[in-house]
Coordinates of C-alpha atoms and ligand atoms in Angstrom, one line a residue:
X19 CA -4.6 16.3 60.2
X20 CA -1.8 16.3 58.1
X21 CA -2.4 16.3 54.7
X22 CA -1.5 13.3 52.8
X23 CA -0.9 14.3 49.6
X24 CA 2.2 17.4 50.7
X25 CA 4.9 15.2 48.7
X26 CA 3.5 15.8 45.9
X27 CA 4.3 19.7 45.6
X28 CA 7.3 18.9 48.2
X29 CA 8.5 16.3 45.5
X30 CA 7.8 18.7 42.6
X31 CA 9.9 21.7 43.9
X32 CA 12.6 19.1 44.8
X33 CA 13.0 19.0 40.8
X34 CA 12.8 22.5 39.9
X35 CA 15.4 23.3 42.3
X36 CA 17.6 20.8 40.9
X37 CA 16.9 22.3 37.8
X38 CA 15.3 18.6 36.4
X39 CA 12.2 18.9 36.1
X40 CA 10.4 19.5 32.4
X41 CA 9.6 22.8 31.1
X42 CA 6.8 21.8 28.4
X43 CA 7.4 23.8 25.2
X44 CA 4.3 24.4 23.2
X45 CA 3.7 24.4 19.7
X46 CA 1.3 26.3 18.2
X47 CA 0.3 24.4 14.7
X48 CA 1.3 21.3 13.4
X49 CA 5.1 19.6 13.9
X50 CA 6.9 20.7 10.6
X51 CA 10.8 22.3 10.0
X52 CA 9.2 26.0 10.8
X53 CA 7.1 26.2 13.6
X54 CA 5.9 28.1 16.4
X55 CA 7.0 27.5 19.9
X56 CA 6.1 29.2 22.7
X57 CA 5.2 32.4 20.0
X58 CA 8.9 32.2 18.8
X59 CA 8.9 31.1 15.1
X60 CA 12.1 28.4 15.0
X61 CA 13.1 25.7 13.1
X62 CA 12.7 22.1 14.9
X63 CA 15.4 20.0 15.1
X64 CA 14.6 17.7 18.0
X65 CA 11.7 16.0 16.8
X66 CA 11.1 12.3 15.9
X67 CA 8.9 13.4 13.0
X68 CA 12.3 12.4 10.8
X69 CA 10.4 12.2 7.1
X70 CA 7.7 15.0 7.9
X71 CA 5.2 12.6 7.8
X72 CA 3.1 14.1 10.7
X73 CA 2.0 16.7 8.2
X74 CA 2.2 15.0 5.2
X75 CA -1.2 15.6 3.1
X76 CA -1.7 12.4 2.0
X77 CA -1.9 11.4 6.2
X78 CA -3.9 14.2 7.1
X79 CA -6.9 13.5 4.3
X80 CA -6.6 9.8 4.9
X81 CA -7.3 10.8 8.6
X82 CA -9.8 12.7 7.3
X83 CA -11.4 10.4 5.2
X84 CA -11.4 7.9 7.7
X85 CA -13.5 10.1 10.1
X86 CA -16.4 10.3 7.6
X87 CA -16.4 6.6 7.1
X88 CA -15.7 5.3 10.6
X89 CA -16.4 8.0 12.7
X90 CA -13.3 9.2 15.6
X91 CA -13.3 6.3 18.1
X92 CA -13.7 2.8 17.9
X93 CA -15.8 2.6 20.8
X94 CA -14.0 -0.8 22.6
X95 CA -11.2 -2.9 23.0
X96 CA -9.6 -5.1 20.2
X97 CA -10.5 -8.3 21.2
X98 CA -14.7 -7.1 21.9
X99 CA -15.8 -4.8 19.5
X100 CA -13.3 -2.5 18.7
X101 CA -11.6 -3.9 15.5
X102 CA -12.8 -2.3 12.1
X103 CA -11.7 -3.1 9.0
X104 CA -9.5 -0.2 8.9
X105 CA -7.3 -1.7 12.1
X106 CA -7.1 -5.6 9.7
X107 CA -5.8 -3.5 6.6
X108 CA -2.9 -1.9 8.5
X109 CA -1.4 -5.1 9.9
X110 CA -2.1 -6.8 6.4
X111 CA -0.3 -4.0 5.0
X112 CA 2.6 -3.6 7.8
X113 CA 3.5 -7.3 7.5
X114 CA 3.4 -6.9 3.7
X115 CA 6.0 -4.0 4.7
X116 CA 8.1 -5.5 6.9
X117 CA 8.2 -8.6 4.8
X118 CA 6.6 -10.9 7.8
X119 CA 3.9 -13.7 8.1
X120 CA 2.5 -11.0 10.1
X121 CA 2.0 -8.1 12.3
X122 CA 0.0 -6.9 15.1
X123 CA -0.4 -3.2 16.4
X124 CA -0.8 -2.1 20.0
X125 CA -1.9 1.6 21.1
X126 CA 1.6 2.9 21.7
X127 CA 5.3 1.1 21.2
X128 CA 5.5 1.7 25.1
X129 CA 2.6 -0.6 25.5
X130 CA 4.0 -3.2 23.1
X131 CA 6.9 -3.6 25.2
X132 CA 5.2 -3.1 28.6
X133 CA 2.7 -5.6 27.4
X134 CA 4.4 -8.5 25.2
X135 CA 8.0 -8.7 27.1
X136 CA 6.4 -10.1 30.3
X137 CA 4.5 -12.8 28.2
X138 CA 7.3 -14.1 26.5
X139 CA 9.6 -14.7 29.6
X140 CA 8.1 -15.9 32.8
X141 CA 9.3 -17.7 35.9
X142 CA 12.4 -19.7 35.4
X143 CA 13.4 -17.5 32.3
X144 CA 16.1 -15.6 31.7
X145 CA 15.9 -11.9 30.2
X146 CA 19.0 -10.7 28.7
X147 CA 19.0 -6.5 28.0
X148 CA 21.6 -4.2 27.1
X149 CA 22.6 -1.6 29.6
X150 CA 21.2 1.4 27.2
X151 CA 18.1 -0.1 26.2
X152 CA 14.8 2.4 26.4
X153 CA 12.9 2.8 29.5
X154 CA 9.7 1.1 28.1
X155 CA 11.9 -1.8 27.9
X156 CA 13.2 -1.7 31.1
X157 CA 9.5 -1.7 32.0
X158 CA 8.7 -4.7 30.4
X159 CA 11.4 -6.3 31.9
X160 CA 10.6 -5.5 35.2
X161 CA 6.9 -6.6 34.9
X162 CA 8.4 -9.9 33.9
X163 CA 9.0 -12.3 36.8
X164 CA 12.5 -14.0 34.5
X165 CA 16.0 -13.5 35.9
X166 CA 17.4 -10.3 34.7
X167 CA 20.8 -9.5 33.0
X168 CA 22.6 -6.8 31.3
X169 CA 25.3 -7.1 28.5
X170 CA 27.5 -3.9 28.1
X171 CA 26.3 -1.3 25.4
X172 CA 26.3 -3.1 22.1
X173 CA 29.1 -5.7 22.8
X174 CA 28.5 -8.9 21.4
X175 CA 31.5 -10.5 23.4
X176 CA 30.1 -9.6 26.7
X177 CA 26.6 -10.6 25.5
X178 CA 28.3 -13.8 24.6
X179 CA 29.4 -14.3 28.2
X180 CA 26.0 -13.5 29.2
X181 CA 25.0 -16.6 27.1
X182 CA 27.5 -18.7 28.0
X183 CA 27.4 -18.2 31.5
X184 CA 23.4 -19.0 31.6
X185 CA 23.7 -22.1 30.0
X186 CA 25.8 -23.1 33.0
X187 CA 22.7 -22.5 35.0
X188 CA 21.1 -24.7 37.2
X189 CA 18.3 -25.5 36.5
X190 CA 18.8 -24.7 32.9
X191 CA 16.6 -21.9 31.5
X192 CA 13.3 -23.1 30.1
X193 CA 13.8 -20.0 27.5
X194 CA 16.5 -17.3 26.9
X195 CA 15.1 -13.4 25.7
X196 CA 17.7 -11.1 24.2
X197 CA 16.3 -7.6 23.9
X198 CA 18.0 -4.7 22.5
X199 CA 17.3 -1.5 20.9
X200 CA 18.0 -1.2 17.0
X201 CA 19.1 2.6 17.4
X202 CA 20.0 4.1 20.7
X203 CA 18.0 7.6 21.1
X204 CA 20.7 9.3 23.0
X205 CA 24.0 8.8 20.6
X206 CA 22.4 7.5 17.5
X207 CA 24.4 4.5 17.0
X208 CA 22.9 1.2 15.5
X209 CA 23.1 -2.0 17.4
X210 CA 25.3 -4.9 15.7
X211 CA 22.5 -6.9 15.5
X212 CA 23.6 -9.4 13.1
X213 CA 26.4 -10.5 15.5
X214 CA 23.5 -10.8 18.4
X215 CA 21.4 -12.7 16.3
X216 CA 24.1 -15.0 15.2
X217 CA 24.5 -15.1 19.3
X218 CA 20.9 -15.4 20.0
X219 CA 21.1 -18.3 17.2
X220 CA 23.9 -20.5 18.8
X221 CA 22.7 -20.1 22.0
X222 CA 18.6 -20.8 21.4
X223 CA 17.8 -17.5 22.3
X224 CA 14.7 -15.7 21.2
X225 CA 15.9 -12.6 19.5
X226 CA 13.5 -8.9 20.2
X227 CA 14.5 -5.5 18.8
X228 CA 13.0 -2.5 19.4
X229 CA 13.3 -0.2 16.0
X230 CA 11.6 2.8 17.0
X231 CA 14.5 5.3 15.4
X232 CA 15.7 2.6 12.8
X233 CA 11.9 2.6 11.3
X234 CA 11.8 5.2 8.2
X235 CA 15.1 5.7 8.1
X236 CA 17.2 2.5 7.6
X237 CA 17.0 -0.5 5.2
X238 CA 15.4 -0.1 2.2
X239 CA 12.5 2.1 1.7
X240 CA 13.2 2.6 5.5
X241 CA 11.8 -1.0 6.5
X242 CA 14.1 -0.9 9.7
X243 CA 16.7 -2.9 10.7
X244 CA 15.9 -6.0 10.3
X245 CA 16.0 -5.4 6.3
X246 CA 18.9 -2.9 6.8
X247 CA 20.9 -6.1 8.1
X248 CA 19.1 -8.6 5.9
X249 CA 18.2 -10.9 9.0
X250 CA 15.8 -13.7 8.4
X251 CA 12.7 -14.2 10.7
X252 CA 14.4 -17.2 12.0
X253 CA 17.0 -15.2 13.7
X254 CA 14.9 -11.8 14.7
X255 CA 12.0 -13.3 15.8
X256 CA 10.3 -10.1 17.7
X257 CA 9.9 -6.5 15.4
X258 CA 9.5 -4.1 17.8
X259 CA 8.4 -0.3 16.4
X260 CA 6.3 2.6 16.2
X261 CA 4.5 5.0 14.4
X262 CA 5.0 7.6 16.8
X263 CA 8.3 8.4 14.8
X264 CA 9.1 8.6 11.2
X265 CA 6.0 7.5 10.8
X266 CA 5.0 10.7 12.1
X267 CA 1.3 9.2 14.0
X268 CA 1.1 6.8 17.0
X269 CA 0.8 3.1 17.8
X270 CA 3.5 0.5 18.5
X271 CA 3.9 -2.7 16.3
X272 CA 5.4 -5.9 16.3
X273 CA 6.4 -8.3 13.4
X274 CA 7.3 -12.0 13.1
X275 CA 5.4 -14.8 12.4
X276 CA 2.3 -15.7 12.7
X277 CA 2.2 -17.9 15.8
X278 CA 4.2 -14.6 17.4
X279 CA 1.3 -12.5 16.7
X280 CA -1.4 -15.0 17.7
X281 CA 0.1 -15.5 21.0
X282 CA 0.3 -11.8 21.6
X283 CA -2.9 -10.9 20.6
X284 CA -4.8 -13.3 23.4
X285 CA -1.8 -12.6 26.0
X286 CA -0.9 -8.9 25.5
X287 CA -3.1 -7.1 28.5
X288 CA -2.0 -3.6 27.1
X289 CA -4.2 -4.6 24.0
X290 CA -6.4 -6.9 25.1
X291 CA -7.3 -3.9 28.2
X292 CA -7.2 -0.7 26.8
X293 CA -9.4 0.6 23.9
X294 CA -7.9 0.5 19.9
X295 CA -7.0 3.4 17.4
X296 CA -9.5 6.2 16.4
X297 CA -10.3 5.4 12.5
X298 CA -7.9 8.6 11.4
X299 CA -5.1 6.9 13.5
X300 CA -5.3 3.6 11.8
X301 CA -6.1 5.5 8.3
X302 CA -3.4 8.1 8.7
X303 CA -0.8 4.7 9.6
X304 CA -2.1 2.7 6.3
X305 CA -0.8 6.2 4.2
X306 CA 2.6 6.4 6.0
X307 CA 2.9 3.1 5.1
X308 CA 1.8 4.1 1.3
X309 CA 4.2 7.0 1.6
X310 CA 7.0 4.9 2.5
X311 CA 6.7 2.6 -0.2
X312 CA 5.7 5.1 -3.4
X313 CA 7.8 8.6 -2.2
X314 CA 11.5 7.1 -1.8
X315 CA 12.8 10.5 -1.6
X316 CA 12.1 11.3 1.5
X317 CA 13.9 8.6 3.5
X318 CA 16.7 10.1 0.6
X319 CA 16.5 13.2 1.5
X320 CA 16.9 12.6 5.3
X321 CA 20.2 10.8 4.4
X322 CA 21.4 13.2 2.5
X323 CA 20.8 16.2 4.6
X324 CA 22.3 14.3 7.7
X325 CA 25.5 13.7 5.6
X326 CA 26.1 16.7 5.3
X327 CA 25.0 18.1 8.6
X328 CA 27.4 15.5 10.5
X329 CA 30.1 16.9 8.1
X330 CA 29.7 20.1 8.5
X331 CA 29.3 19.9 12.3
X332 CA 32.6 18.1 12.6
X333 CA 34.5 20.6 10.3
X334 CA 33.8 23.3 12.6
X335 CA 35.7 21.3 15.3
X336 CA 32.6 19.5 17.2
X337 CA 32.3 16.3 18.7
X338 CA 29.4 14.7 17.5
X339 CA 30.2 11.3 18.9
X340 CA 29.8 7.6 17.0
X341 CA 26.2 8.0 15.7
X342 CA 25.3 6.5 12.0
X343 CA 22.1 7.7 11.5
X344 CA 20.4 10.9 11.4
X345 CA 20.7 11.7 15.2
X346 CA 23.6 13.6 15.8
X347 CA 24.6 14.6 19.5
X348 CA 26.8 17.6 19.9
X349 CA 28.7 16.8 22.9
X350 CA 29.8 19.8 25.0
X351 CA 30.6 18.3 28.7
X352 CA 28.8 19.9 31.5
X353 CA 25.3 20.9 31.6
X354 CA 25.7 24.1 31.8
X355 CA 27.5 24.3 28.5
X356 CA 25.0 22.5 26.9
X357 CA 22.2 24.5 28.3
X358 CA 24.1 27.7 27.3
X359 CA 24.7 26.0 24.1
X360 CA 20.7 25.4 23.8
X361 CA 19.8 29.1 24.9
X362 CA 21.9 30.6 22.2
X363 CA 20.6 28.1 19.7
X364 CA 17.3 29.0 20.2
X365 CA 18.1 33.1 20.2
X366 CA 19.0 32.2 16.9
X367 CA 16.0 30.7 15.9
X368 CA 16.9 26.8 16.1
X369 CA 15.6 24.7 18.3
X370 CA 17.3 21.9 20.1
X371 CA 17.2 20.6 23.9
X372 CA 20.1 19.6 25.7
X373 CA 20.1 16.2 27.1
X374 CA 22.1 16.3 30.3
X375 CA 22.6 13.8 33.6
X376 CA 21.4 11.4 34.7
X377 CA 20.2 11.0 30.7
X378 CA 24.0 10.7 30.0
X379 CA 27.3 10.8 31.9
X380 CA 27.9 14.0 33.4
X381 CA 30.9 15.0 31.3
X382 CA 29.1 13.5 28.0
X383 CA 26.3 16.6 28.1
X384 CA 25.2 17.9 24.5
X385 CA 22.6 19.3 22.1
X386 CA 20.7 16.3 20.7
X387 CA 19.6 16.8 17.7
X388 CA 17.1 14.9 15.0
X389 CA 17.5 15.7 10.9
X390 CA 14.2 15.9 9.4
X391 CA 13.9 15.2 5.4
X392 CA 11.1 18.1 5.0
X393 CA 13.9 20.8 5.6
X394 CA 15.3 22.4 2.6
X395 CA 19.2 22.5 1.9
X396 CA 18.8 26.2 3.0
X397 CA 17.3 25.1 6.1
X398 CA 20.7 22.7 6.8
X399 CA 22.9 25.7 6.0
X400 CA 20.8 27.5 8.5
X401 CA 21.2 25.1 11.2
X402 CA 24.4 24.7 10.1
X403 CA 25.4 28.5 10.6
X404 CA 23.5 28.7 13.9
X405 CA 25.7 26.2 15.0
X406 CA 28.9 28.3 13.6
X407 CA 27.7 31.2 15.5
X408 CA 26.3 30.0 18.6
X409 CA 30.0 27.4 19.3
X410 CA 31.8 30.7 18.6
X411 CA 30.1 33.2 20.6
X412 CA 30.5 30.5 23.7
X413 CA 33.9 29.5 22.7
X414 CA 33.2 25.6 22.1
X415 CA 34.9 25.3 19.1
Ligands
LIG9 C1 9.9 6.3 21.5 C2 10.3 4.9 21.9 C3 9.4 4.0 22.4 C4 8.0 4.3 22.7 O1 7.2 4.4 21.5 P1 5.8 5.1 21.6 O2 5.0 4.6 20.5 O3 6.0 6.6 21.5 O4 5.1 4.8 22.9 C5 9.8 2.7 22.6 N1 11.1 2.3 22.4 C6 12.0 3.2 21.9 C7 13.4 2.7 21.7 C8 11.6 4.5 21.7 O5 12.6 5.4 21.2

């Protein structure tokens, strides 16, 4: 008989040899600046972790804490008997932050979108995405049954044709969903979402941003984008995020009002199917939260050490592309320039992974990397340097 499960190591060497396939790192100890990797002691400059919040000791003894009170699991799903008091608290205290009616928090941002996207368009919909927009939102799109369309990266003009053109539809739309990311992962740049919402406004279009890498790091006190624009809920009505980033945890959030949160508790079958947040998860959230709001230096420092990375990066003669926030790609063409680029990096003791096609075009290949506020200024210089040598000894700049 011939077995039915041979495309699963056929499919698998497919990758390797196409040199695609992921090569899991492993750290050894908790995510901070130093750390061990594969027993190679480097200093991190890919992760999300951008305020060192993932080792922050006022998050690990809340997590702590929490497991003496509540115990480690919740033992259900939201909706039947897995909502403690610890769960309420964080989205009383994320709306506060956010500056919303409310808030609502899902296992994982991927499940937010996966889940909540198909609710809020259906049949005879229209779902309006731009073309860079994260994978979990492509997801969520496709588990929606609304028309699909894309808008061209961050171009309010060609959203606005999208717009206009749907509103010649026939039979009109029952609802319009514009979704975009608020910072795209791969070249750091922020969307204009004041322009789209202004769009989404004209247009009666229900406005949805995902702020997973805007979170901690723009507006103030790092509220996201929606304070870094100064939108009102009226014209962003879905606050898409995570703590998986500079919150430096895990779980995915929304924020809007309260009808938006009551709807997508009782519709959302990523929460109301899948069990809720160990206690230290929901505790360790609740003190990023307190972090954000009482340490304003770090969300300083992060600026202020990406300023001058970015400058210092483009004095030495590379091409860190149109990102305004603290990831800055290092474009170096192919992918074998990158990957050499990578290599040398890490012989020097920094590491950063090259993000290559089908991730980006192919001539677009770089180092992509992530500033993280917990480095010191020597640290930058370090990375800095590393950068000096490493572009040198391959001739890139
Ligand atoms: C990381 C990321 C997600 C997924 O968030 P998780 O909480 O890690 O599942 C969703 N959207 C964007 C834009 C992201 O960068």
């Amino acid at each position: 008989m011939r077995d039915p499960t041979s495309f699963l190591g056929q499919e698998y060497r497919e990758l390797v040899d196409a040199a695609t396939d992921w090569k899991l790192r492993v750290l050894e100890g908790p995510s901070t600046p130093w750390c061990e990797i594969d027993g190679r002691r480097v200093l991190m400059l890919c992760s999300n972790n951008y305020l060192g919040l993932s080792n922050h000791p006022k998050l690990r003894e809340a997590a702590i804490a929490a497991i003496r009170t509540h115990g480690v699991g919740s033992g259900s799903v939201r909706p039947i008997a897995g909502t403690m008091d610890l769960h309420m608290e964080l989205e009383r205290r994320l709306a506060r932050f956010k500056r919303a009616e409310a808030s609502l928090v899902y296992q994982s941002g991927f499940a937010t979108n996966a889940g909540l996207i198909p609710q809020l368009v259906g049949e005879g919909d229209l779902v309006i995405s731009d073309e860079l927009n994260h994978g979990s939102i492509i997801d969520g799109v496709r588990l929606a049954r609304a028309e699909r369309a894309v808008y061209h990266h961050a171009d309010p003009t060609d959203l606005d044709r999208v717009l206009v053109g749907a509103e010649a539809h026939a039979p009109a739309y029952r609802r319009i969903l514009i979704i975009t990311d608020g910072v795209f992962s791969m070249d750091g740049d922020i969307a204009p979402l004041d322009r789209i919402a202004a769009l989404g406004h004209d247009h009666g279009a229900m406005v949805y941003v995902d702020d997973a890498h805007g979170e901690g790091v723009l507006g103030p006190d790092g509220r996201g984008i929606v304070a870094h624009f100064g939108l009102g809920r009226d014209r962003v009505q879905v606050e898409m995020g995570t703590f998986s980033k500079a919150f430096g945890v895990v779980g995915g959030h929304i924020s809007g009002s309260r009808d938006l949160v009551n709807f997508a508790y009782n519709k959302s079958r990523t929460w109301l199917l899948s069990g809720s947040h160990p206690p230290p998860v929901a505790a360790a959230c609740l003190a990023a939260i307190d972090v954000l709001e009482q340490e304003g230096e770090h969300v300083r420092r992060l600026w202020d050490h990406t300023r001058r990375f970015k400058a210092a990066l483009r004095d030495l003669g590379y091409d860190i592309g149109v990102s305004a926030t603290p990831i800055t790609p290092v474009i170096v063409g192919d992918s074998h320039r990158a990957k050499a680029l990578s290599d040398a990096l890490l012989d020097l003791g920094l590491f950063a992974l090259p993000i290559v096609h089908p991730m980006v075009a192919k001539d677009k290949a770089r180092i992509r990397t992530i500033m993280n506020a917990a480095l010191t200024d020597e640290d930058v210089g370090f990375a800095i340097t590393a950068f000096e040598k490493a572009g040198r000894s391959l001739k890139l700049i």
